[in-house]
Amino acid sequence: MPSAAPIISGIQKLTLYETRARYFVVGNNHAETKYRVLKIDRTEPKDLVIIDDKHVYTQQEVRELLGRLDLGNRTKMGQKGSSGLSRAVSAFGIVGFVQFLEGYYIVLITKRRKMADIGGHAIYKIEDTSMIYIPNDSVRVTHPDEARYLRIFQNVDLSSNFYFSYSYDLSHSLQYNLTILTTPTEMLKTETATQTRQEGFDIFEDEELSNHGGSCVFGIRSEPYMKYVWNGELFKSVKDIIHRDWLLHIIHGFCGQSKLLIYGRPVYVTLMARRSSRFAGTRFLKRGANCEGDVANEVETEQIVHDASVMSFTAGSYSSYVQVRGSVPLYWSQDISTMMPKPPITLDQADPYAHVAAFHFDQMFQRFGSPIIILNLVKEREKRKHERILSDELVAAVRYLNQFVPPEHSIVYIPWDMAKYTKSKLCNVLDRLNVIAENVVKKTGFFVNRPDPYCGVIRPDEKWNELGGIVGPSGRLQTGVLRTNCVDCLDRTNTAQFMVGKCALAYQLFSLGFIDKPNLQFDTDAVRLFEELYEDHGDTLSLQYGGSQLVHRVKTYRKIAPWTQHSKDIMQTLSRYYSNAFSDADRQDSINLFLGVFHPVEGKPHLWELPTDFYLHHKNTMKLPQAKRR
């Protein structure tokens, strides 16, 4: 088996040095014992010329190299600019390289903050960045629209909920990462032999672990899941040129961690949300799905629970549960030009064979397996048909697709009009959600990296024995996932996800031996802490997509919210309406430019001249399909 601890920790600090003709980026590992150097040409006005010699330097060798560069670039004494090599900036990583209509920029992380720790791997939030123009002023070819593109690009605030880790893959779930960790070494050798021969050894390998039969070279570094990577396009031009230790993959969403004491034993509860970079955008401008099955406001939320007394992945106890939210996978939209708080829902294209939904659920089956469970919270009964339009189409699509899926793997559809139950005085919304949550977690199971506790044998629990997923000698695996949606996938969805998460949390704590029954009551420390995490999670995702914090919270549905909350809800509603009406278009342009959905080209219409971005996100409108879907 591979080693217990992931080994590769990447370049954690770097310094940018400049001369008139070159930038030199010197990166080092955390111990400052091994270094790499990038050379970036500044004499090319439009092209990006980067040289990575792939050589590993010691600290002494780097000092000597910088000394030689300084000496070789000095001009005659007494002249201006006699210093040959000057230090430009210190940073913690490279976000990527971007070009508009002039030359390239390099984007650097200049400030970071540690947000969480998983298995000894730090997760950081970007606090500040710096964009540096690469070509020298003497060769710069100016363009009148460059400054405007730069402003649009920088409108994506990288200091707002963007996260990275040097040694842990944030684009994948804990289950995936730890499954890779325990994959037999021979399989890993077969998969990466060619790459290893090309790259030689890795300078960030832990020397203490490198002698265990060669089984530690690969760590848990795997290919990231690019759907959740937000700077993939910014590295596209250089990823085949530079060593992979320079590549820092960034996710967007939420990350929070809280410590809990249960009978004196420390537990870390981590909540992480990964926002999809495909068909990304703002509330009314991105609805439904594109032609490839990517949906708007798609977020994968993972809750990780681990025993804080042991941090090692193999010696420690870790558990996780994953669920997903995302817009209804149909071609639909809402026209905000009507200036109505709730614009009418329009089905834009007929899709009788549910192509879009099929592509979407294909992706989910490939990532999570079965069962795929849909919890649809939109209104079922309305005086004037509005939200129900989506329900009717989604039901028809699921029914059609299930004809082609084996019965044991069919898509499970659960409709529940949450708004109707909220208005009823006879029904308790959270009690009903709790019943749904129990059924969902029983079907999917959850991940835990240790065998079932022995207390489950001597004191068998009926609920525990009915759990789904895959049970093995070394633990449990989650199979399948819950996909929750309302219309916006914000307020109702967040409360439903909290209730499912609360149910899963009880099973997780039970499996790790912290509680004696897989049940958690409201108003306990564990649930209060978890609710706070979910409120922060919901507020953050709501701001990113809807332009305001949550309007309806868990306390709203429990009907224990203070009377002052009503006025706050009204303010959030107004804030959301203002953002949607007046600032969402600019935010959408920024996201399209940042993610590389739009590339500025001389002689073609500018981003702000396009009447719509529909053709940018629906690629099948720009070409004829070559083959039919089978």
XYZ file of C-alpha atoms in Angstrom:
630
model
C 0.000 0.000 0.000
C 1.139 3.609 -0.485
C 2.376 5.590 2.478
C -0.003 6.921 5.103
C 0.693 10.579 4.478
C 0.410 12.437 1.170
C 3.913 13.532 0.275
C 3.862 16.164 -2.393
C 3.436 19.604 -0.921
C 4.120 21.811 -3.936
C 5.791 25.197 -4.089
C 4.628 27.083 -1.005
C 6.591 30.308 -1.290
C 7.933 32.186 -4.260
C 9.763 35.388 -5.022
C 9.593 37.356 -8.275
C 12.839 39.027 -9.382
C 13.051 41.337 -12.387
C 15.539 42.649 -14.898
C 14.752 44.731 -17.960
C 14.606 41.612 -20.138
C 13.418 38.852 -17.787
C 11.326 37.911 -14.780
C 12.751 35.142 -12.603
C 10.325 33.293 -10.339
C 12.079 31.388 -7.556
C 9.866 28.890 -5.722
C 10.679 26.723 -2.733
C 9.154 24.059 -0.526
C 8.036 24.756 3.038
C 11.382 23.704 4.558
C 13.277 26.019 2.142
C 15.614 23.181 1.232
C 14.696 22.684 -2.436
C 14.027 25.270 -5.103
C 12.819 25.630 -8.684
C 13.279 28.575 -11.060
C 11.061 29.903 -13.877
C 12.416 32.322 -16.462
C 9.833 34.590 -18.167
C 10.811 36.656 -21.223
C 9.812 40.362 -21.071
C 10.925 41.301 -24.605
C 7.961 39.664 -26.353
C 5.050 42.148 -26.645
C 2.309 39.527 -27.211
C 3.652 35.993 -26.700
C 4.265 34.233 -23.390
C 7.754 32.714 -23.370
C 8.469 30.685 -20.224
C 11.453 28.435 -19.605
C 11.402 25.890 -16.802
C 14.716 24.059 -16.640
C 13.119 21.405 -14.352
C 16.322 21.542 -12.282
C 16.210 21.238 -8.502
C 18.404 23.767 -6.684
C 19.659 23.893 -3.137
C 19.475 27.162 -1.207
C 23.184 27.781 -1.816
C 22.852 27.111 -5.565
C 19.944 29.554 -5.823
C 21.923 32.273 -4.047
C 24.817 31.756 -6.428
C 22.475 31.788 -9.439
C 20.828 35.052 -8.325
C 24.263 36.560 -7.677
C 25.396 35.699 -11.198
C 22.181 37.084 -12.684
C 22.591 40.306 -10.712
C 26.208 40.694 -11.841
C 25.464 39.844 -15.462
C 22.630 42.376 -15.727
C 24.362 45.352 -14.123
C 25.090 48.393 -16.289
C 28.162 50.564 -15.896
C 28.537 52.160 -12.488
C 27.164 55.664 -12.246
C 24.370 55.144 -14.752
C 20.708 55.019 -13.783
C 19.370 51.556 -13.006
C 22.746 50.135 -12.126
C 21.147 47.343 -10.073
C 21.006 44.271 -12.279
C 18.411 42.170 -10.447
C 15.709 43.620 -8.215
C 13.166 41.866 -6.016
C 9.671 42.697 -7.268
C 7.262 40.794 -5.006
C 6.973 37.861 -2.609
C 4.005 35.505 -2.991
C 2.460 32.222 -1.901
C 1.533 30.831 -5.308
C 0.634 31.521 -8.933
C -3.057 31.810 -9.841
C -2.217 31.802 -13.558
C -1.459 33.841 -16.667
C -3.989 35.888 -18.629
C -3.965 37.924 -21.849
C -6.507 40.395 -23.221
C -5.491 42.548 -26.216
C -1.901 43.356 -25.253
C 0.667 41.126 -23.533
C 0.295 38.615 -20.703
C -0.179 39.255 -16.981
C 0.902 36.968 -14.149
C -1.522 36.711 -11.206
C 0.106 36.006 -7.814
C -1.300 35.213 -4.361
C 0.284 37.779 -2.031
C -1.737 37.122 1.119
C -3.421 33.984 2.490
C -5.287 32.845 5.592
C -5.507 29.312 6.950
C -9.141 28.211 7.136
C -9.008 24.498 7.930
C -6.764 21.508 8.446
C -7.571 18.031 7.111
C -5.165 15.224 7.944
C -2.349 17.675 8.512
C -3.011 19.422 5.185
C -3.700 23.137 5.455
C -6.511 24.722 3.418
C -6.019 28.424 2.719
C -8.294 31.247 1.625
C -6.874 33.826 -0.767
C -6.787 37.194 1.001
C -5.027 39.325 -1.624
C -3.542 39.012 -5.105
C -1.319 41.008 -7.435
C -1.521 41.260 -11.235
C 1.824 42.069 -12.870
C 2.163 42.970 -16.545
C 4.971 40.889 -18.041
C 6.292 42.746 -21.164
C 8.715 45.609 -20.598
C 7.384 49.139 -21.193
C 9.832 49.574 -24.088
C 8.130 46.816 -26.126
C 4.549 47.344 -24.938
C 1.997 47.798 -27.724
C -0.892 49.683 -26.145
C -4.553 49.080 -26.945
C -7.357 51.516 -25.985
C -9.628 48.725 -24.626
C -7.006 46.935 -22.521
C -7.760 48.906 -19.346
C -11.474 48.113 -19.593
C -10.839 44.377 -19.919
C -8.475 44.562 -16.961
C -11.186 46.215 -14.831
C -13.734 43.571 -15.848
C -11.322 40.742 -15.009
C -10.486 42.235 -11.619
C -14.194 42.531 -10.835
C -13.946 38.840 -9.891
C -12.762 39.360 -6.332
C -10.176 36.643 -5.708
C -10.099 37.610 -2.026
C -13.735 36.523 -1.702
C -14.129 32.779 -1.042
C -11.408 31.296 -3.239
C -9.483 28.441 -1.616
C -6.395 26.330 -2.281
C -4.165 23.729 -0.681
C -0.589 22.806 -1.488
C -0.951 19.122 -0.636
C -4.667 18.200 -0.662
C -6.874 18.007 -3.760
C -9.833 20.279 -3.016
C -11.577 19.452 -6.293
C -12.247 15.884 -5.106
C -14.051 14.492 -2.091
C -12.269 13.023 0.927
C -13.585 9.603 -0.107
C -11.916 9.919 -3.517
C -8.639 11.208 -2.083
C -8.374 8.497 0.555
C -9.400 5.789 -1.906
C -6.495 6.887 -4.107
C -4.270 6.794 -1.023
C -5.096 3.134 -0.357
C -4.893 2.027 -4.004
C -2.336 -0.792 -4.390
C 1.061 0.592 -5.269
C 1.452 -1.581 -8.375
C -1.645 0.046 -9.924
C -0.319 3.513 -9.191
C 3.060 2.567 -10.684
C 1.414 1.344 -13.883
C -0.680 4.510 -14.256
C 2.154 6.971 -13.658
C 5.272 5.141 -14.896
C 5.505 7.119 -18.133
C 5.026 10.456 -16.398
C 7.589 9.570 -13.735
C 10.214 8.643 -16.345
C 9.707 11.995 -18.049
C 9.826 14.130 -14.908
C 12.388 12.236 -12.824
C 12.041 12.525 -9.068
C 9.897 15.069 -7.270
C 11.769 17.644 -5.219
C 8.992 17.841 -2.653
C 9.072 14.162 -1.761
C 9.534 13.568 1.954
C 13.013 12.085 2.349
C 12.021 10.109 5.447
C 9.339 8.233 3.524
C 11.178 7.676 0.252
C 12.892 4.414 1.166
C 9.809 2.245 1.745
C 10.172 0.163 -1.387
C 9.421 3.121 -3.654
C 5.784 3.111 -2.598
C 5.695 6.738 -1.487
C 6.654 8.606 -4.639
C 3.101 9.219 -5.787
C 1.440 10.454 -2.582
C -2.203 11.244 -3.285
C -1.651 13.642 -6.136
C -4.181 12.801 -8.811
C -5.665 14.708 -11.697
C -8.021 17.409 -10.359
C -11.691 17.362 -11.280
C -11.606 20.397 -13.569
C -15.321 21.126 -13.222
C -14.611 22.586 -9.772
C -11.269 24.258 -10.628
C -11.641 27.982 -11.300
C -8.185 28.826 -12.662
C -7.867 25.969 -15.156
C -8.086 28.371 -18.110
C -5.406 30.636 -16.586
C -2.903 27.754 -16.633
C -3.951 26.385 -20.022
C -1.139 28.112 -21.945
C 1.648 26.867 -19.640
C 0.511 23.582 -18.037
C 2.482 21.493 -20.566
C 5.600 23.653 -20.229
C 6.165 24.074 -16.501
C 6.569 21.452 -13.779
C 3.300 20.535 -12.104
C 4.526 21.749 -8.705
C 3.946 25.307 -9.982
C 0.261 24.549 -10.673
C -2.014 25.587 -7.820
C -5.632 24.612 -8.402
C -8.169 26.978 -6.857
C -11.788 26.288 -5.936
C -14.582 28.786 -5.319
C -17.341 28.352 -2.745
C -17.053 28.007 1.009
C -14.800 26.459 3.638
C -15.392 26.507 7.391
C -14.100 24.414 10.278
C -15.210 24.265 13.903
C -13.913 22.343 16.898
C -16.281 20.458 19.155
C -15.670 18.686 22.449
C -17.720 15.518 23.013
C -17.165 14.149 26.534
C -13.729 15.766 26.478
C -12.739 14.310 23.090
C -11.891 16.896 20.383
C -13.700 16.659 17.047
C -13.240 18.817 13.956
C -16.314 19.439 11.787
C -15.429 20.864 8.367
C -17.923 22.102 5.797
C -16.638 22.617 2.269
C -18.544 23.752 -0.829
C -17.165 23.489 -4.362
C -18.908 25.696 -6.939
C -18.897 24.465 -10.531
C -16.931 26.589 -12.994
C -19.146 25.441 -15.879
C -22.253 27.427 -16.787
C -21.338 29.676 -13.850
C -22.970 33.026 -13.329
C -25.560 35.101 -11.520
C -29.125 34.350 -10.497
C -31.398 35.458 -13.348
C -28.713 35.338 -16.053
C -27.882 31.676 -15.486
C -30.849 29.361 -15.122
C -31.350 25.707 -16.008
C -28.654 23.921 -18.006
C -26.494 24.311 -21.087
C -26.305 21.860 -23.969
C -23.633 19.757 -22.218
C -25.713 19.128 -19.095
C -23.895 21.617 -16.848
C -26.424 23.402 -14.631
C -26.452 26.859 -13.079
C -25.581 27.320 -9.391
C -24.199 23.779 -9.139
C -22.438 23.290 -5.807
C -21.050 20.127 -4.224
C -21.151 20.344 -0.412
C -19.044 18.002 1.705
C -19.073 17.669 5.483
C -15.968 16.092 7.012
C -15.782 14.883 10.607
C -12.531 13.695 12.163
C -11.001 12.940 15.531
C -8.747 15.922 16.237
C -6.471 13.943 18.557
C -4.865 12.034 15.632
C -4.186 13.913 12.388
C -2.708 11.120 10.222
C -4.968 9.847 7.429
C -4.338 6.155 8.170
C -4.000 6.240 11.951
C -6.768 8.840 12.340
C -10.538 8.489 12.051
C -12.187 10.359 9.166
C -15.716 10.477 7.814
C -17.415 12.497 5.088
C -20.792 12.949 3.424
C -21.422 14.664 0.075
C -24.575 16.218 -1.355
C -25.252 18.458 -4.371
C -27.445 21.427 -5.282
C -28.095 22.748 -8.765
C -30.680 24.370 -11.012
C -33.381 22.200 -12.635
C -31.615 20.535 -15.632
C -33.834 21.893 -18.410
C -33.644 24.698 -20.960
C -35.407 27.462 -19.025
C -34.956 31.125 -18.119
C -36.581 34.193 -16.559
C -36.688 37.579 -18.269
C -35.555 40.268 -15.807
C -36.346 43.133 -18.190
C -39.954 42.975 -16.942
C -38.735 44.502 -13.615
C -40.914 42.044 -11.673
C -39.703 40.511 -8.384
C -40.641 37.058 -9.752
C -40.356 37.120 -13.553
C -42.335 34.419 -15.390
C -40.524 31.121 -16.023
C -40.067 30.315 -19.706
C -39.100 26.987 -21.258
C -36.711 28.108 -24.018
C -36.434 24.922 -26.069
C -38.439 21.751 -26.466
C -36.424 18.722 -25.377
C -38.771 15.735 -25.837
C -35.966 13.173 -25.461
C -34.491 14.846 -22.357
C -31.017 15.236 -23.862
C -29.938 17.914 -21.399
C -31.149 16.014 -18.344
C -29.485 12.846 -19.707
C -26.101 14.580 -20.039
C -26.467 16.005 -16.542
C -27.351 12.713 -14.857
C -24.613 10.947 -16.854
C -22.104 13.236 -15.153
C -23.607 12.474 -11.750
C -23.612 8.698 -12.273
C -19.968 8.824 -13.317
C -18.926 10.851 -10.276
C -21.142 9.378 -7.558
C -22.608 6.083 -8.780
C -26.196 5.180 -7.927
C -28.683 5.940 -6.531
C -29.105 9.515 -7.771
C -31.854 10.983 -5.569
C -33.628 14.198 -6.611
C -35.292 16.233 -3.876
C -37.437 18.771 -5.716
C -38.726 21.533 -3.403
C -40.554 23.744 -5.925
C -44.210 24.599 -5.503
C -46.715 22.018 -6.712
C -49.960 23.940 -6.183
C -50.271 27.479 -7.532
C -53.186 29.649 -8.603
C -51.201 30.696 -11.660
C -48.750 28.133 -13.007
C -45.217 29.367 -12.258
C -42.782 27.047 -10.454
C -44.875 24.014 -11.343
C -43.799 24.404 -14.984
C -40.372 23.130 -13.925
C -41.778 20.253 -11.846
C -43.915 18.954 -14.692
C -40.996 18.976 -17.140
C -38.557 17.425 -14.649
C -40.963 14.593 -13.773
C -41.431 13.845 -17.483
C -37.659 13.856 -18.090
C -36.910 11.515 -15.159
C -39.723 9.149 -16.136
C -38.422 9.033 -19.730
C -34.772 8.473 -18.719
C -35.626 5.735 -16.222
C -36.816 3.592 -19.142
C -33.164 3.194 -20.149
C -31.709 2.592 -16.693
C -31.745 -0.798 -14.924
C -34.479 -0.737 -12.249
C -31.976 -1.108 -9.396
C -30.141 2.014 -10.604
C -33.121 4.180 -11.564
C -33.183 7.874 -10.631
C -35.196 8.406 -7.434
C -37.516 11.435 -7.592
C -38.900 12.982 -4.371
C -41.228 15.993 -4.888
C -42.046 18.018 -1.791
C -43.741 21.428 -1.819
C -41.780 23.013 1.039
C -43.465 26.423 0.724
C -46.919 24.880 1.159
C -45.892 22.981 4.307
C -44.269 26.119 5.731
C -47.573 28.010 5.569
C -49.497 25.212 7.248
C -49.932 25.472 11.020
C -50.546 21.734 11.324
C -47.275 20.590 9.755
C -43.732 20.812 11.082
C -41.452 21.390 8.100
C -38.274 20.128 9.764
C -39.926 16.944 11.058
C -40.991 16.073 7.526
C -37.515 16.933 6.192
C -36.002 14.721 8.873
C -38.008 11.728 7.592
C -36.790 12.438 4.047
C -33.210 12.828 5.308
C -33.258 9.475 7.103
C -34.461 7.707 3.955
C -31.824 9.442 1.802
C -28.855 8.673 4.085
C -30.025 5.050 4.387
C -29.878 4.733 0.598
C -26.519 6.431 -0.029
C -24.591 5.590 3.132
C -21.551 7.718 3.954
C -17.747 7.449 3.947
C -15.699 6.424 6.964
C -12.119 5.103 6.903
C -12.402 2.674 9.816
C -14.439 -0.503 10.471
C -17.807 -0.313 12.188
C -17.528 0.103 15.982
C -17.746 -3.057 18.052
C -20.521 -1.523 20.140
C -22.714 -1.971 17.042
C -22.235 -5.732 17.423
C -22.947 -5.999 21.125
C -25.709 -3.345 21.050
C -27.172 -3.627 17.538
C -29.012 -0.557 16.250
C -31.849 -1.055 13.780
C -31.168 2.183 11.896
C -27.467 1.390 11.583
C -28.072 -2.053 10.107
C -30.298 -0.594 7.378
C -27.589 1.769 6.047
C -26.712 1.622 2.351
C -23.424 2.291 0.618
C -20.563 -0.196 0.445
C -19.323 -1.807 3.670
C -15.811 -3.276 3.714
C -13.240 -4.450 6.256
C -11.570 -1.016 6.293
C -14.701 1.138 6.432
C -17.686 2.381 4.437
C -18.091 4.124 1.081
C -20.882 6.480 0.044
C -22.536 5.390 -3.199
C -24.892 7.759 -4.944
C -25.822 11.276 -3.906
C -28.734 13.527 -3.031
C -29.401 16.345 -5.502
C -31.570 19.106 -3.996
C -33.173 21.972 -5.895
C -35.805 24.653 -5.564
C -36.047 27.488 -8.120
C -33.012 29.493 -6.958
C -31.334 26.645 -5.007
C -30.701 29.061 -2.125
C -33.056 29.376 0.885
C -35.225 26.243 0.790
C -32.349 24.181 -0.569
C -29.960 25.241 2.186
C -32.424 24.276 4.933
C -33.117 20.896 3.319
C -29.384 20.254 2.929
C -28.840 21.192 6.576
C -31.408 18.619 7.714
C -29.846 15.884 5.563
C -26.402 16.935 6.808
C -27.614 16.836 10.421
C -28.888 13.286 9.916
C -25.584 12.225 8.293
C -23.622 13.927 11.091
C -25.317 11.680 13.656
C -24.245 8.569 11.737
C -20.719 9.968 11.318
C -20.266 10.683 15.036
C -21.702 7.259 15.884
C -19.354 5.484 13.454
C -16.344 7.259 14.987
C -17.405 6.212 18.480
C -18.340 9.643 19.842
C -22.028 8.961 20.576
C -23.871 5.750 21.460
C -26.875 6.186 19.120
C -27.010 7.626 15.562
C -29.384 10.423 16.644
C -28.839 14.143 17.257
C -31.389 16.493 18.823
C -31.782 20.213 18.144
C -30.374 22.571 20.800
C -27.333 20.379 21.467
C -23.845 21.845 21.079
C -23.085 19.678 18.049
C -26.229 20.730 16.160
C -25.884 24.420 17.130
C -22.313 24.437 15.820
C -23.341 22.608 12.656
C -26.255 25.015 12.090
C -23.902 28.006 12.366
C -21.593 26.447 9.777
C -24.546 25.826 7.458
C -25.849 29.385 7.914
C -22.424 30.774 6.913
C -22.296 28.291 4.038
C -25.778 29.322 2.839
C -25.089 33.065 3.168
C -21.844 32.760 1.209
C -23.336 30.737 -1.655
C -26.370 33.033 -1.745
C -24.174 36.137 -2.053
C -22.205 34.542 -4.900
C -25.257 33.603 -6.956
C -28.144 35.761 -5.729
C -26.390 38.945 -4.576
C -27.651 38.838 -0.970
C -27.532 36.635 2.106
C -30.196 34.015 2.836
C -33.724 35.375 3.206
C -35.192 32.312 4.966
C -33.014 30.432 7.446
C -33.269 27.258 9.501
C -34.706 29.302 12.391
C -37.357 30.663 10.017
C -38.584 27.168 9.234
C -38.352 26.134 12.906
C -40.549 29.208 13.574
C -38.276 30.381 16.400
C -36.714 33.338 14.565
C -36.822 36.598 16.566
C -39.280 39.295 15.444
C -36.362 41.460 14.258
C -35.543 38.763 11.693
C -38.568 39.736 9.594
C -37.176 43.213 8.877
C -33.783 41.666 8.047
C -35.500 39.303 5.603
C -37.144 42.268 3.856
C -33.759 44.024 3.559
C -32.156 40.886 2.103
C -35.009 40.572 -0.401
C -34.504 44.195 -1.511
C -30.738 43.708 -1.675
C -31.198 40.614 -3.841
C -33.612 42.440 -6.148
C -31.253 45.426 -6.537
C -28.275 43.173 -7.270
C -30.219 41.135 -9.832
C -31.577 44.223 -11.605
C -28.523 46.484 -11.692
C -25.208 44.692 -11.078
C -25.618 41.096 -12.236
C -24.834 41.845 -15.890
C -21.418 43.285 -14.987
C -20.708 40.351 -12.659
C -21.653 37.905 -15.412
C -19.235 39.590 -17.849
C -16.462 39.300 -15.261
C -17.126 35.592 -14.672
C -17.208 34.911 -18.429
C -13.849 36.650 -18.892
C -12.208 35.094 -15.818
C -13.220 31.530 -16.720
C -12.166 31.926 -20.347
C -15.705 31.533 -21.684
C -14.982 34.698 -23.668
C -11.571 35.444 -25.235
C -10.955 38.981 -26.537
C -9.840 38.952 -30.173
C -8.746 41.968 -32.198
C -11.304 42.830 -34.882
C -14.165 40.893 -33.257
C -16.961 42.273 -31.037
C -15.938 43.132 -27.500
C -17.479 41.453 -24.469
C -19.634 44.484 -23.651
C -20.915 44.650 -27.239
C -22.490 41.176 -27.184
C -26.300 41.262 -26.891
C -26.228 37.917 -25.008
C -23.752 35.305 -23.790
C -26.054 32.432 -24.808
C -23.775 31.369 -27.662
C -20.715 31.351 -25.398
C -22.260 28.838 -22.995
C -24.154 26.705 -25.528
C -21.398 25.438 -27.791
C -23.695 23.343 -29.972
C -25.167 26.550 -31.405
C -21.810 27.344 -33.062
C -21.344 24.043 -34.929
C -23.254 21.147 -36.434
C -23.204 17.958 -34.341
C -20.932 15.284 -35.834
C -22.564 12.274 -34.214
C -25.803 11.373 -32.530
C -25.926 10.507 -28.862
C -26.360 6.751 -28.393
